[in-house]
Short mmCIF file of C-alpha atoms in Angstrom, two decimals:
data_model
loop_
_atom_site.label_atom_id
_atom_site.label_comp_id
_atom_site.label_asym_id
_atom_site.label_seq_id
_atom_site.Cartn_x
_atom_site.Cartn_y
_atom_site.Cartn_z
CA MET A 45 -160.78 -85.43 38.96
CA PRO A 46 -164.03 -84.35 37.39
CA GLU A 47 -163.78 -80.81 38.71
CA ILE A 48 -160.46 -80.37 36.93
CA ASN A 49 -161.01 -82.51 33.87
CA PRO A 50 -164.73 -83.02 33.18
CA ASP A 51 -165.78 -85.80 30.83
CA SER A 52 -166.60 -83.24 28.13
CA VAL A 53 -162.90 -82.37 27.72
CA GLY A 54 -161.15 -85.62 28.50
CA TRP A 55 -161.44 -89.14 29.82
CA GLN A 56 -161.64 -90.28 33.40
CA VAL A 57 -160.74 -93.35 35.36
CA VAL A 58 -163.20 -93.26 38.24
CA ASN A 59 -162.59 -94.77 41.67
CA THR A 60 -163.98 -94.19 45.13
CA LEU A 61 -161.95 -91.80 47.27
CA ASN A 62 -161.98 -91.36 51.03
CA GLY A 63 -162.76 -88.14 52.90
CA GLU A 64 -159.24 -86.90 52.21
CA ARG A 65 -159.81 -87.43 48.46
CA ASP A 66 -157.33 -90.27 48.31
CA TYR A 67 -157.45 -94.01 47.73
CA GLU A 68 -157.95 -96.09 50.83
CA ILE A 69 -155.98 -99.30 50.38
CA ARG A 70 -155.72 -101.54 53.40
CA SER A 71 -154.42 -104.74 51.88
CA GLU A 72 -152.57 -106.23 48.95
CA GLU A 73 -155.90 -107.57 47.66
CA GLU A 74 -157.44 -104.08 47.65
CA LYS A 75 -154.38 -102.74 45.83
CA LEU A 76 -154.65 -105.43 43.16
CA SER A 77 -158.38 -104.86 42.83
CA LEU A 78 -157.88 -101.12 42.35
CA ARG A 79 -155.16 -101.79 39.79
CA GLN A 80 -157.43 -104.19 37.87
CA ARG A 81 -160.33 -101.68 37.88
CA ASN A 82 -157.99 -99.01 36.53
CA ILE A 83 -156.74 -101.31 33.79
CA GLU A 84 -160.29 -102.28 32.79
CA GLN A 85 -161.39 -98.64 32.66
CA LEU A 86 -158.36 -97.69 30.59
CA LYS A 87 -159.07 -100.56 28.18
CA THR A 88 -162.66 -99.38 27.82
CA ILE A 89 -161.54 -95.80 27.16
CA ILE A 90 -158.94 -96.88 24.59
CA MET A 91 -161.41 -99.17 22.80
CA ASP A 92 -163.96 -96.35 22.71
CA VAL A 93 -161.41 -93.90 21.28
CA VAL A 94 -160.35 -96.41 18.64
CA ALA A 95 -164.00 -97.03 17.71
CA ASN A 96 -164.91 -93.32 17.78
CA PRO A 97 -161.78 -91.29 16.95
CA ASP A 98 -163.79 -88.12 16.22
CA GLN A 99 -164.17 -87.65 19.95
CA ILE A 100 -160.47 -86.75 20.18
CA LEU A 101 -160.95 -83.56 18.18
CA GLU A 102 -164.26 -82.80 19.92
CA LYS A 103 -162.72 -83.10 23.37
CA ALA A 104 -159.62 -81.18 22.30
CA ASN A 105 -161.74 -78.29 21.03
CA ALA A 106 -163.87 -78.37 24.18
CA ALA A 107 -160.71 -78.33 26.31
CA ILE A 108 -159.32 -75.33 24.44
CA GLN A 109 -162.63 -73.48 24.83
CA ARG A 110 -162.75 -74.34 28.54
CA ILE A 111 -159.25 -72.99 29.03
CA LYS A 112 -160.18 -69.78 27.23
CA THR A 113 -163.34 -69.22 29.25
CA GLU A 114 -162.32 -70.50 32.68
CA HIS A 115 -158.62 -69.73 32.80
CA ASP A 116 -158.33 -66.48 30.86
CA LEU A 117 -155.78 -64.25 32.61
CA THR A 118 -157.47 -60.99 31.60
CA SER A 119 -160.83 -62.16 32.91
CA TYR A 120 -159.23 -63.46 36.11
CA ARG A 121 -157.43 -60.15 36.64
CA GLU A 122 -160.71 -58.25 36.22
CA LYS A 123 -162.47 -60.51 38.72
CA LEU A 124 -159.69 -59.93 41.26
CA ARG A 125 -159.82 -56.19 40.65
CA ALA A 126 -163.57 -56.19 41.28
CA ILE A 127 -163.08 -58.07 44.56
CA TYR A 128 -160.35 -55.77 45.85
CA ASN A 129 -162.07 -52.56 44.70
CA GLN A 130 -165.24 -53.21 46.72
#
């Protein structure tokens, strides 16, 4: 999910979701097609990581920074305090 794990901090396997944010599989053929797309995307990601291993450290550092800025408990507590003290 890009809103949880943006490309800057990880890798994504992208597929179309329905209005309920879920896969819509109506047949065995659709299931196999989805599975094959996932496998192909994973292969591409793995090949890219093998060819460019520096991205592992870059994404790891970006993920740590994102956690610090977007999920900091002190900052979150202050935001809640500001909301409830209005």
